[in-house]
Amino acid sequence: MSDMFAVLHIDTCGDFLEVFEVTSSHVKLIQPVFSPRLVMIRKILGLPVKVFYDVWIYMTIQSALTLHIYLVPPDKALKKEVEKQHYSRGYLKMLKPGPDKPMLLGSNFSLTTDKADAKIQPSTRELRYDSTNQFEVFIRNADDDFTLKLKSEKNTTWTCSIYKEDYQSQSPDHEQGQHFVDRHRTALINRVTDTDAVLDKLLHKELISNERYDAIRALTTTQDQMRDILRCVTAAGTQGKDALYEILKRMRSMRPLVRELEGSQ
């Protein structure tokens, strides 16, 4: 059937998506991305719209612990916008599970914590399909575990435990002027073996070009590939180093290594 007509699908970022299967009755896409227009139409008509949001937590530690909590809709362009904004400002991303239920667009949500001296702004947010769903949590004396809760008008939508290891293990490199990637350069070169996955994720984040991707893939050893990867992310500054750090923490095969290096002196 695929010889009889052409199918073209472009997602919200302008990427071409591969057609997986064509029959006389349907077309199947490998990674379909659907437009939010229908969501907006339902909203205008006053119909309830529920969307599965991710919760992203970005942190920085200077004189105090500051968290930026984002409710991010399933939109590639919006996710890239949020990531780029925080990487450029030196924030680190804290990996935590998101809500397991959809949230109602237009509802008011509030963020609370059991940390007595925490300041949270704003007190409530109306849930929108954009990148403005942000809360800021400021804690001057952060030295123990605490809990965050996201509440709608009727119930608790999301609960998250923040452990002191989540933020204290990431702060020394920045406080001492040395990034995790710089401090553990030799170990990363010698012990990161899944360089293909790292390259794929760096390319997706647009931190390396297609030409550089191909050139690094052509190198014969993983050590040489990691040296070139480190050169690329270092050239991109803090944003590039943070991105590589987050990539390694998200990779199941690399988590033991990252935990070991984080705990080393």
Short mmCIF file of C-alpha atoms in Angstrom, two decimals, residues 43 49-51 53 55 69 71 99 101-112 120-128 132-135 149-158:
data_model
loop_
_atom_site.label_atom_id
_atom_site.label_comp_id
_atom_site.label_asym_id
_atom_site.label_seq_id
_atom_site.Cartn_x
_atom_site.Cartn_y
_atom_site.Cartn_z
CA LYS A 43 -11.29 24.53 26.69
CA VAL A 49 -9.69 18.80 29.69
CA LYS A 50 -7.30 16.54 31.61
CA VAL A 51 -3.63 16.38 30.66
CA TYR A 53 1.91 16.67 33.15
CA VAL A 55 6.87 17.70 37.29
CA ILE A 69 9.08 23.39 40.28
CA LEU A 71 4.40 21.46 35.62
CA PRO A 99 2.14 12.51 38.91
CA LYS A 101 -2.86 10.87 37.09
CA PRO A 102 -3.90 13.60 34.61
CA MET A 103 -4.59 17.13 35.85
CA LEU A 104 -7.51 19.34 34.88
CA LEU A 105 -6.61 22.38 32.76
CA GLY A 106 -7.80 25.65 34.27
CA SER A 107 -7.82 24.32 37.84
CA ASN A 108 -5.96 26.12 40.61
CA PHE A 109 -3.02 24.27 42.14
CA SER A 110 -0.96 25.10 45.22
CA LEU A 111 2.43 23.81 46.33
CA THR A 112 3.09 23.17 50.03
CA ILE A 120 6.91 29.44 48.16
CA GLN A 121 5.89 31.80 45.36
CA PRO A 122 3.24 32.09 44.06
CA SER A 123 0.79 30.61 46.54
CA THR A 124 -1.43 29.20 43.74
CA ARG A 125 -1.23 28.70 39.97
CA GLU A 126 -3.88 28.21 37.34
CA LEU A 127 -2.85 25.21 35.28
CA ARG A 128 -2.15 26.19 31.67
CA THR A 132 4.29 29.40 33.02
CA ASN A 133 3.30 26.65 35.48
CA GLN A 134 6.17 27.43 37.84
CA PHE A 135 6.61 27.57 41.63
CA LYS A 149 2.87 18.38 47.92
CA LEU A 150 0.94 19.64 44.91
CA LYS A 151 -2.73 20.16 45.70
CA SER A 152 -5.73 20.94 43.55
CA GLU A 153 -8.94 22.41 44.90
CA LYS A 154 -10.15 18.93 45.89
CA ASN A 155 -7.21 16.62 46.57
CA THR A 156 -3.44 16.06 46.58
CA THR A 157 -2.18 15.42 43.05
CA TRP A 158 1.51 14.79 43.68
#
